[in-house]
Tab-separated table of C-alpha atoms in Angstrom:
chain	number	residue	atom	x	y	z
M	152	MET	CA	-127.174	-93.387	-30.278
M	153	ALA	CA	-128.220	-91.119	-27.358
M	154	ALA	CA	-125.715	-89.273	-25.601
M	155	PRO	CA	-124.567	-90.643	-22.099
M	156	GLU	CA	-126.136	-89.169	-18.923
M	157	GLN	CA	-124.187	-86.568	-17.077
M	158	PRO	CA	-124.015	-87.936	-13.648
M	159	GLY	CA	-124.364	-85.530	-10.905
M	160	ARG	CA	-125.768	-82.694	-13.250
M	161	THR	CA	-128.688	-80.697	-11.755
M	162	ASP	CA	-131.699	-79.448	-13.536
M	163	ARG	CA	-130.302	-75.994	-12.794
M	164	GLU	CA	-127.310	-76.924	-14.606
M	165	LEU	CA	-129.012	-78.430	-17.361
M	166	PRO	CA	-132.295	-76.577	-17.588
M	167	TRP	CA	-133.572	-78.012	-20.830
M	168	THR	CA	-134.034	-81.446	-19.071
M	169	SER	CA	-137.460	-79.949	-17.701
M	170	LEU	CA	-138.453	-78.561	-21.368
M	171	PRO	CA	-141.136	-80.992	-23.140
M	172	PRO	CA	-139.635	-83.224	-25.984
M	173	ALA	CA	-142.495	-81.711	-28.100
M	174	LEU	CA	-140.780	-78.507	-28.328
M	175	THR	CA	-138.169	-80.103	-30.675
M	176	PRO	CA	-140.338	-80.766	-33.546
M	177	LEU	CA	-142.481	-77.412	-33.109
M	178	LEU	CA	-139.335	-75.484	-33.291
M	179	VAL	CA	-137.143	-77.154	-35.937
M	180	PRO	CA	-138.989	-75.934	-38.999
M	181	HIS	CA	-138.378	-72.185	-37.649
M	182	LEU	CA	-134.685	-72.336	-37.755
M	183	PRO	CA	-134.008	-70.689	-41.014
M	184	ALA	CA	-136.041	-67.827	-40.304
M	185	VAL	CA	-134.406	-67.737	-36.653
M	186	THR	CA	-131.159	-67.583	-38.194
M	187	GLU	CA	-131.699	-64.729	-40.385
M	188	GLU	CA	-133.076	-62.810	-37.542
M	189	LEU	CA	-130.296	-63.560	-35.431
M	190	LEU	CA	-127.514	-62.396	-37.882
M	191	ALA	CA	-129.430	-59.396	-38.578
M	192	ALA	CA	-129.836	-58.450	-35.088
M	193	VAL	CA	-125.805	-59.166	-34.464
M	194	ARG	CA	-124.569	-56.876	-37.279
M	195	HIS	CA	-127.126	-54.205	-35.787
M	196	ASP	CA	-125.921	-54.637	-32.294
M	197	VAL	CA	-122.437	-55.315	-32.289
M	198	PRO	CA	-120.707	-52.802	-34.872
M	199	VAL	CA	-117.633	-54.852	-35.615
M	200	TYR	CA	-119.947	-57.233	-37.521
M	201	ALA	CA	-121.678	-54.842	-39.277
M	202	ARG	CA	-120.286	-55.748	-42.688
M	203	PRO	CA	-121.602	-58.177	-45.070
M	204	LEU	CA	-121.068	-61.996	-43.904
M	205	GLU	CA	-119.158	-62.878	-46.868
M	206	GLY	CA	-116.113	-64.913	-47.278
M	207	LEU	CA	-114.394	-67.212	-44.451
M	208	PHE	CA	-115.560	-64.411	-42.214
M	209	GLY	CA	-119.113	-64.701	-43.076
M	210	ASP	CA	-119.173	-68.580	-43.481
M	211	SER	CA	-117.646	-69.051	-39.989
M	212	ILE	CA	-120.302	-66.551	-38.245
M	213	ARG	CA	-123.179	-68.140	-40.102
M	214	GLN	CA	-121.801	-71.877	-39.212
M	215	GLY	CA	-121.484	-70.986	-35.710
M	216	VAL	CA	-125.236	-69.659	-35.887
M	217	GLU	CA	-126.708	-72.838	-37.389
M	218	VAL	CA	-124.581	-75.227	-35.443
M	219	ALA	CA	-125.844	-73.635	-32.054
M	220	LEU	CA	-129.405	-73.399	-33.073
M	221	THR	CA	-129.548	-76.919	-34.432
M	222	ARG	CA	-127.897	-78.384	-31.390
M	223	PHE	CA	-130.087	-76.303	-28.975
M	224	LEU	CA	-133.292	-77.106	-30.391
M	225	HIS	CA	-132.631	-81.151	-29.912
M	226	LEU	CA	-131.782	-80.538	-26.293
M	227	PRO	CA	-135.342	-80.005	-24.627
M	228	GLY	CA	-136.295	-83.236	-22.647
M	229	THR	CA	-132.580	-84.786	-22.565
M	230	VAL	CA	-129.846	-84.692	-20.298
M	231	ARG	CA	-127.067	-84.206	-23.315
M	232	PRO	CA	-124.431	-81.626	-22.555
M	233	ALA	CA	-124.544	-78.337	-24.207
M	234	LEU	CA	-121.816	-79.067	-26.709
M	235	GLN	CA	-119.960	-82.144	-27.954
M	236	GLN	CA	-116.597	-82.007	-28.775
M	237	GLU	CA	-117.092	-81.443	-32.645
M	238	ASP	CA	-119.500	-78.538	-31.536
M	239	ARG	CA	-116.953	-77.221	-29.460
M	240	ARG	CA	-114.410	-76.801	-31.771
M	241	VAL	CA	-116.828	-74.444	-33.678
M	242	TYR	CA	-116.777	-72.266	-30.910
M	243	GLU	CA	-112.994	-72.490	-30.193
M	244	GLY	CA	-112.528	-71.471	-33.724
M	245	LEU	CA	-114.604	-68.388	-33.207
M	246	GLY	CA	-112.608	-67.329	-30.462
M	247	ARG	CA	-109.408	-68.019	-32.196
M	248	GLY	CA	-110.853	-66.151	-35.175
M	249	GLU	CA	-110.981	-63.007	-32.691
M	250	VAL	CA	-107.294	-63.050	-32.091
M	251	ARG	CA	-106.462	-63.211	-35.594
M	252	GLU	CA	-108.877	-60.216	-36.495
M	253	GLY	CA	-107.048	-58.527	-33.685
M	254	ARG	CA	-110.263	-57.954	-31.175
M	255	PRO	CA	-110.667	-58.460	-27.688
M	256	MET	CA	-113.353	-60.911	-26.946
M	257	ASP	CA	-115.758	-58.226	-26.001
M	258	ALA	CA	-117.371	-58.252	-29.453
M	259	LEU	CA	-118.193	-61.833	-29.647
M	260	PHE	CA	-119.424	-61.676	-26.059
M	261	ALA	CA	-121.671	-59.073	-27.220
M	262	ALA	CA	-122.689	-61.144	-30.075
M	263	TYR	CA	-123.739	-64.303	-27.910
M	264	ARG	CA	-125.810	-61.686	-25.851
M	265	SER	CA	-127.488	-60.337	-28.802
M	266	GLY	CA	-128.173	-63.881	-30.091
M	267	ALA	CA	-129.517	-65.113	-27.092
M	268	ARG	CA	-131.922	-62.277	-26.856
M	269	THR	CA	-133.052	-62.733	-30.402
M	270	THR	CA	-133.248	-66.412	-30.319
M	271	LEU	CA	-135.300	-66.369	-26.768
M	272	ARG	CA	-137.794	-63.556	-28.293
M	273	SER	CA	-138.383	-65.817	-31.684
M	274	LEU	CA	-138.834	-69.037	-29.868
M	275	SER	CA	-140.833	-67.724	-27.101
M	276	ARG	CA	-143.294	-66.378	-29.796
M	277	VAL	CA	-143.371	-69.770	-31.577
M	278	ALA	CA	-144.016	-71.724	-28.227
M	279	MET	CA	-146.914	-69.151	-27.036
M	280	ASP	CA	-148.647	-69.498	-30.292
M	281	ALA	CA	-148.764	-73.093	-29.739
M	282	GLY	CA	-150.247	-72.799	-26.279
M	283	PHE	CA	-147.201	-73.673	-23.849
M	284	GLU	CA	-147.572	-72.362	-20.396
M	285	ALA	CA	-145.603	-69.670	-18.953
M	286	SER	CA	-143.288	-72.430	-16.764
M	287	VAL	CA	-142.042	-73.484	-20.200
M	288	LEU	CA	-141.526	-70.283	-21.351
M	289	ILE	CA	-139.456	-69.405	-18.324
M	290	GLY	CA	-137.550	-72.882	-18.752
M	291	LEU	CA	-136.620	-72.061	-22.263
M	292	ALA	CA	-135.182	-68.615	-21.303
M	293	GLU	CA	-132.887	-70.537	-18.510
M	294	SER	CA	-132.008	-73.158	-20.960
M	295	VAL	CA	-130.633	-70.085	-23.811
M	296	PHE	CA	-128.898	-68.510	-21.286
M	297	ALA	CA	-127.063	-71.250	-19.876
M	298	TYR	CA	-126.651	-72.896	-23.651
M	299	ILE	CA	-124.863	-68.955	-24.500
M	300	GLU	CA	-122.775	-69.549	-21.327
M	301	GLU	CA	-121.404	-72.867	-22.557
M	302	LEU	CA	-120.726	-71.167	-25.803
M	303	SER	CA	-118.725	-68.393	-24.356
M	304	ALA	CA	-116.880	-70.684	-22.389
M	305	ALA	CA	-115.623	-72.413	-25.522
M	306	SER	CA	-114.819	-69.443	-27.409
M	307	ALA	CA	-112.651	-68.101	-24.570
M	308	GLU	CA	-110.705	-71.233	-24.282
M	309	GLY	CA	-110.040	-70.881	-27.893
M	310	TYR	CA	-109.059	-67.132	-27.629
M	311	ALA	CA	-106.773	-68.217	-24.650
M	312	LEU	CA	-105.110	-71.109	-26.883
M	313	GLU	CA	-104.794	-68.859	-29.883
M	314	GLN	CA	-102.867	-66.281	-27.979
M	315	SER	CA	-100.818	-68.856	-26.111
M	316	GLU	CA	-99.784	-70.350	-29.467
M	317	ARG	CA	-99.031	-66.995	-31.055
M	318	ALA	CA	-97.017	-66.218	-28.197
M	319	GLY	CA	-95.036	-69.186	-28.576
M	320	GLU	CA	-94.743	-68.741	-32.341
M	321	ARG	CA	-93.600	-65.236	-31.510
M	322	ASP	CA	-91.133	-66.159	-29.076
M	323	ARG	CA	-89.685	-68.927	-31.745
M	324	LEU	CA	-89.189	-66.200	-34.461
M	325	LEU	CA	-87.401	-63.822	-31.789
M	326	ASP	CA	-85.006	-66.333	-31.041
M	327	ALA	CA	-84.252	-67.246	-34.552
M	328	LEU	CA	-83.974	-63.622	-35.375
M	329	ALA	CA	-81.579	-63.052	-32.778
M	330	ASP	CA	-79.380	-66.086	-33.954
M	331	MET	CA	-79.536	-64.679	-37.593
M	332	LEU	CA	-78.033	-61.132	-35.865
M	333	VAL	CA	-75.373	-62.529	-34.113
M	334	ARG	CA	-74.043	-64.739	-36.344
M	335	GLY	CA	-73.103	-62.026	-38.948
M	336	HIS	CA	-73.206	-62.009	-42.598
M	337	VAL	CA	-76.721	-60.495	-42.143
M	338	VAL	CA	-78.974	-60.271	-45.428
M	339	GLU	CA	-80.896	-56.916	-44.656
M	340	ASP	CA	-84.001	-58.224	-46.750
M	341	SER	CA	-83.834	-61.344	-44.653
M	342	VAL	CA	-83.568	-59.588	-41.404
M	343	ARG	CA	-86.140	-56.842	-42.110
M	344	SER	CA	-88.821	-59.855	-43.112
M	345	ALA	CA	-87.976	-61.809	-39.994
M	346	ALA	CA	-88.408	-58.631	-37.906
M	347	ALA	CA	-91.830	-58.006	-39.261
M	348	ALA	CA	-92.982	-61.523	-38.832
M	349	ALA	CA	-91.835	-61.274	-35.516
M	350	GLY	CA	-93.176	-57.930	-34.595
M	351	TRP	CA	-89.967	-56.420	-33.611
M	352	PRO	CA	-88.978	-53.024	-34.801
M	353	VAL	CA	-85.571	-53.134	-36.154
M	354	PRO	CA	-83.640	-50.276	-33.937
M	355	GLU	CA	-80.580	-48.529	-35.864
M	356	ARG	CA	-78.084	-49.466	-33.120
M	357	VAL	CA	-77.906	-52.439	-30.601
M	358	VAL	CA	-75.461	-53.595	-28.247
M	359	VAL	CA	-75.104	-57.359	-27.558
M	360	VAL	CA	-75.103	-59.149	-24.121
M	361	THR	CA	-73.779	-62.409	-22.732
M	362	LEU	CA	-74.014	-64.063	-19.866
M	363	ALA	CA	-73.444	-67.441	-18.363
M	364	ALA	CA	-76.886	-69.744	-19.146
M	365	ASP	CA	-77.513	-70.345	-15.545
M	366	ARG	CA	-78.262	-66.577	-15.255
M	367	ARG	CA	-81.337	-66.840	-18.085
M	368	VAL	CA	-84.177	-67.271	-15.689
M	369	GLY	CA	-86.758	-64.097	-15.793
M	370	LEU	CA	-84.159	-62.433	-18.220
M	371	ARG	CA	-86.807	-61.449	-20.953
M	372	SER	CA	-89.391	-60.110	-18.606
M	373	ARG	CA	-86.411	-58.045	-17.327
M	374	LEU	CA	-84.909	-56.766	-20.483
M	375	GLY	CA	-88.407	-56.036	-21.986
M	376	GLU	CA	-90.042	-57.021	-25.510
M	377	ARG	CA	-87.405	-55.101	-27.354
M	378	ALA	CA	-84.658	-57.707	-26.370
M	379	LEU	CA	-83.657	-60.635	-28.188
M	380	LEU	CA	-82.513	-63.831	-26.770
M	381	THR	CA	-80.541	-67.042	-28.284
M	382	SER	CA	-78.483	-69.741	-26.573
M	383	ARG	CA	-75.114	-70.939	-27.353
M	384	PRO	CA	-73.241	-73.519	-25.866
M	385	GLY	CA	-72.665	-72.403	-22.214
M	386	ASP	CA	-74.032	-69.000	-22.512
M	387	VAL	CA	-77.159	-66.841	-23.372
M	388	VAL	CA	-76.765	-63.812	-25.855
M	389	ALA	CA	-79.281	-60.989	-25.577
M	390	VAL	CA	-79.458	-58.225	-28.397
M	391	VAL	CA	-80.814	-55.009	-26.982
M	392	PRO	CA	-81.401	-51.532	-28.415
M	393	GLU	CA	-78.425	-49.263	-27.658
M	394	PRO	CA	-79.194	-47.037	-24.616
M	395	SER	CA	-79.755	-43.622	-25.944
M	396	SER	CA	-79.459	-41.750	-22.562
M	397	PRO	CA	-77.823	-42.261	-19.240
M	398	SER	CA	-81.143	-43.280	-17.836
M	399	GLY	CA	-81.410	-45.875	-20.437
M	400	ARG	CA	-77.945	-47.224	-19.541
M	401	GLN	CA	-78.865	-47.268	-15.988
M	402	ASP	CA	-82.008	-49.191	-16.856
M	403	LEU	CA	-80.252	-51.657	-18.759
M	404	GLU	CA	-77.544	-52.156	-15.814
M	405	ARG	CA	-80.412	-52.701	-13.190
M	406	ALA	CA	-81.976	-55.317	-15.445
M	407	LEU	CA	-78.620	-57.208	-15.505
M	408	THR	CA	-77.405	-56.799	-12.037
M	409	GLY	CA	-76.689	-60.206	-10.516
M	410	ARG	CA	-75.875	-61.925	-13.606
M	411	SER	CA	-72.385	-61.190	-14.568
M	412	ALA	CA	-73.206	-60.314	-17.588
M	413	VAL	CA	-70.927	-58.416	-20.256
M	414	ILE	CA	-72.228	-55.772	-22.553
M	415	GLY	CA	-70.984	-55.338	-26.009
M	416	PRO	CA	-70.054	-51.895	-27.681
M	417	GLY	CA	-72.845	-50.100	-29.498
M	418	ARG	CA	-72.918	-51.235	-33.528
M	419	PRO	CA	-75.299	-50.943	-36.233
M	420	TRP	CA	-77.822	-53.739	-35.991
M	421	TYR	CA	-75.953	-55.520	-39.138
M	422	ALA	CA	-72.992	-55.485	-36.919
M	423	ALA	CA	-74.288	-57.186	-33.949
M	424	ALA	CA	-72.139	-60.011	-34.342
M	425	ASP	CA	-69.105	-57.961	-33.906
M	426	SER	CA	-70.442	-56.465	-30.588
M	427	LEU	CA	-70.972	-59.981	-29.468
M	428	ARG	CA	-67.229	-60.925	-30.700
M	429	LEU	CA	-65.906	-58.137	-28.350
M	430	ALA	CA	-68.047	-58.809	-25.370
M	431	ALA	CA	-66.826	-62.602	-25.150
M	432	LEU	CA	-63.525	-61.309	-25.672
M	433	THR	CA	-64.001	-59.038	-22.844
M	434	ARG	CA	-65.897	-61.816	-20.820
M	435	ASP	CA	-62.538	-64.164	-21.452
M	436	LEU	CA	-60.172	-61.256	-20.381
M	437	MET	CA	-62.030	-60.589	-17.261
M	438	ARG	CA	-62.138	-64.156	-16.248
M	439	ARG	CA	-58.191	-64.459	-16.579
M	440	GLU	CA	-57.352	-60.971	-14.762
M	441	ALA	CA	-60.093	-61.019	-11.987
M	442	PRO	CA	-63.152	-63.074	-10.427
M	443	ALA	CA	-66.371	-62.499	-11.994
M	444	GLY	CA	-68.400	-60.131	-10.393
M	445	GLU	CA	-72.257	-59.730	-10.161
M	446	GLY	CA	-72.412	-56.353	-11.896
M	447	PRO	CA	-72.761	-56.139	-15.476
M	448	VAL	CA	-69.386	-54.817	-17.446
M	449	TRP	CA	-69.264	-52.504	-20.179
M	450	VAL	CA	-66.844	-53.284	-22.811
M	451	SER	CA	-66.574	-49.785	-23.851
M	452	GLU	CA	-64.948	-49.356	-20.172
M	453	HIS	CA	-62.114	-52.115	-20.999
M	454	LEU	CA	-61.076	-50.960	-24.749
M	455	VAL	CA	-57.365	-50.383	-23.712
M	456	GLN	CA	-57.365	-54.163	-22.327
M	457	LEU	CA	-58.906	-55.428	-25.482
M	458	VAL	CA	-56.335	-53.511	-27.728
M	459	LEU	CA	-53.371	-55.210	-25.751
M	460	HIS	CA	-55.057	-58.540	-25.748
M	461	GLY	CA	-56.426	-58.674	-29.226
M	462	GLU	CA	-52.858	-59.972	-30.609
M	463	ARG	CA	-51.295	-61.134	-27.922
M	464	SER	CA	-48.468	-62.943	-29.630
M	465	VAL	CA	-47.779	-59.530	-31.206
M	466	VAL	CA	-47.636	-57.903	-27.690
M	467	GLU	CA	-45.174	-60.735	-26.673
M	468	ASP	CA	-42.865	-60.054	-29.262
M	469	LEU	CA	-42.926	-56.656	-28.464
M	470	ALA	CA	-42.443	-57.117	-24.934
M	471	ALA	CA	-39.467	-59.667	-25.340
M	472	GLN	CA	-37.747	-56.640	-27.543
M	473	ARG	CA	-38.606	-53.759	-24.930
M	474	LEU	CA	-37.616	-55.612	-22.085
M	475	ALA	CA	-34.748	-57.373	-23.043
M	476	PRO	CA	-32.474	-55.131	-20.725
M	477	LEU	CA	-34.206	-56.605	-17.818
M	478	ASP	CA	-33.266	-59.962	-18.638
M	479	GLU	CA	-29.861	-60.314	-16.973
M	480	LEU	CA	-31.688	-59.327	-13.697
M	481	ARG	CA	-32.760	-61.866	-10.775
M	482	PRO	CA	-36.511	-62.363	-10.726
M	483	GLY	CA	-36.940	-60.029	-7.656
M	484	GLN	CA	-34.969	-57.269	-8.875
M	485	ARG	CA	-36.595	-57.595	-12.376
M	486	GLU	CA	-40.170	-57.454	-10.713
M	487	ARG	CA	-39.421	-54.336	-8.562
M	488	LEU	CA	-37.657	-52.401	-11.609
M	489	GLY	CA	-40.816	-53.276	-13.878
M	490	ALA	CA	-43.317	-52.075	-11.489
M	491	THR	CA	-41.066	-48.806	-10.851
M	492	LEU	CA	-40.972	-48.383	-14.460
M	493	LEU	CA	-44.422	-48.517	-15.134
M	494	SER	CA	-44.816	-46.029	-12.740
M	495	TRP	CA	-42.336	-43.708	-13.591
M	496	LEU	CA	-44.269	-43.881	-17.070
M	497	ALA	CA	-47.617	-43.404	-15.870
M	498	HIS	CA	-46.694	-40.419	-13.537
M	499	GLN	CA	-44.087	-38.881	-15.731
M	500	GLY	CA	-41.331	-39.248	-13.531
M	501	GLN	CA	-42.946	-37.166	-10.323
M	502	ARG	CA	-41.590	-39.267	-7.486
M	503	ALA	CA	-44.179	-38.203	-4.829
M	504	ALA	CA	-46.912	-39.862	-6.780
M	505	MET	CA	-44.609	-42.931	-7.738
M	506	ALA	CA	-43.439	-43.165	-3.865
M	507	ALA	CA	-47.299	-43.054	-2.839
M	508	GLU	CA	-48.437	-45.915	-5.444
M	509	LEU	CA	-45.430	-48.256	-4.762
M	510	GLY	CA	-45.341	-47.894	-0.944
M	511	ILE	CA	-41.847	-46.605	-1.005
M	512	HIS	CA	-39.508	-43.748	0.286
M	513	GLU	CA	-38.737	-41.050	-2.546
M	514	GLN	CA	-35.266	-41.747	-1.898
M	515	THR	CA	-35.687	-45.305	-2.883
M	516	VAL	CA	-37.928	-44.298	-5.865
M	517	GLY	CA	-34.614	-41.958	-6.892
M	518	TYR	CA	-32.420	-45.011	-6.257
M	519	ARG	CA	-34.652	-47.219	-8.483
M	520	VAL	CA	-34.952	-44.863	-11.411
M	521	ASN	CA	-31.224	-44.310	-11.607
M	522	GLN	CA	-31.033	-48.412	-11.929
M	523	LEU	CA	-33.529	-47.948	-14.920
M	524	ARG	CA	-31.470	-45.396	-16.708
M	525	GLU	CA	-28.349	-47.751	-16.214
M	526	VAL	CA	-29.994	-50.567	-17.447
M	527	PHE	CA	-32.021	-49.165	-20.406
M	528	GLY	CA	-29.903	-46.277	-21.403
M	529	GLU	CA	-30.492	-43.190	-23.566
M	530	VAL	CA	-33.639	-45.229	-24.871
M	531	LEU	CA	-35.701	-43.834	-22.045
M	532	ASN	CA	-35.670	-40.398	-23.728
M	533	ASP	CA	-37.368	-41.495	-26.748
M	534	PRO	CA	-41.028	-40.934	-26.574
M	535	GLN	CA	-41.860	-43.905	-29.038
M	536	THR	CA	-39.701	-46.341	-26.568
M	537	ARG	CA	-41.451	-44.949	-23.791
M	538	PHE	CA	-45.192	-45.607	-25.048
M	539	GLU	CA	-43.979	-49.047	-26.343
M	540	LEU	CA	-42.867	-49.765	-22.530
M	541	GLU	CA	-45.582	-48.507	-21.022
M	542	LEU	CA	-48.086	-50.877	-23.407
M	543	VAL	CA	-46.309	-53.640	-22.726
M	544	LEU	CA	-46.203	-53.362	-18.914
M	545	ARG	CA	-49.694	-52.713	-18.868
M	546	ALA	CA	-50.433	-55.577	-20.688
M	547	GLY	CA	-48.932	-57.460	-17.771
M	548	PHE	CA	-45.479	-58.270	-18.750
M	549	ARG	CA	-42.453	-57.779	-16.640
């Protein structure tokens, strides 16, 4: 069945429409010889194709050449498109193959140009020997190069599709690797195999970042290719190589500015789950104690708070024991003496510093300290007791 005409296509777009149909039976018998001549020219002109055409590589190149020449030799005098859908898949496949070989498109385009020159030279010689006029040779040249443009476009599309699919697959592998690391109980061989498949160099140490799910937009590009991302209910987790310098730390802070992120402490890659656990604890602690800010929070700057809130019930027991002398006081008096006691412990009894912190006169400080000594007695002279008192007061107990 004849191919449908292409409405709106001009002779300039389909130059083979002006070629005499008699060219086809004249040129087809020369197809095997032209094929071999073309392949030899490509191997000579394009170094990356100089290896013997063997195996899958050779089969794909030879198939591409044979399909191209066969299709082209049946175009003269028709309004058929350069490529049918099944033909396009062949040349899209050649473009995809360049991605798999790790080459840019330059080599394939150079091969197409070399093939066009060889094809034109061979076919023109046959046409001239058969007595065709110069106008036919000109039309043949226009047809060859228009045809090569179609092949190049199909291969470029295949190249782009392969790149896009590989990028999507790599993102999937990276997300799976991130999930594997932050879940813990990692198996080194499994992690290294997954990292190799995703093309992710495994760092010696990492920090794990947690932030709200609605702050994810643009995060991957801000953190760079070395960052892994995964999602959990309500938040996003990033695994990032631990900054090894102040400038690296600043770069990470800039990348996370405006995202209310919490950055876990540095850990070996196989302990990434521990970095995430502490980041999540710090995030929850900060939510209780103060409104979330926009700048990133480093867990390493809040270790004391983590210690105090890590086993809250134990600290509560200690507070009940050490602050029992205040239980008989009125709430207001208890609050004032609790604040004074913490200030006294922090400033080692220096009244001027205490007065400045509490916003009261030094004589008032002295009065309150005397009250504390009456309430607590000799235990205030014991270093262990003072340490425990400061600990529970800093944990927020009064």
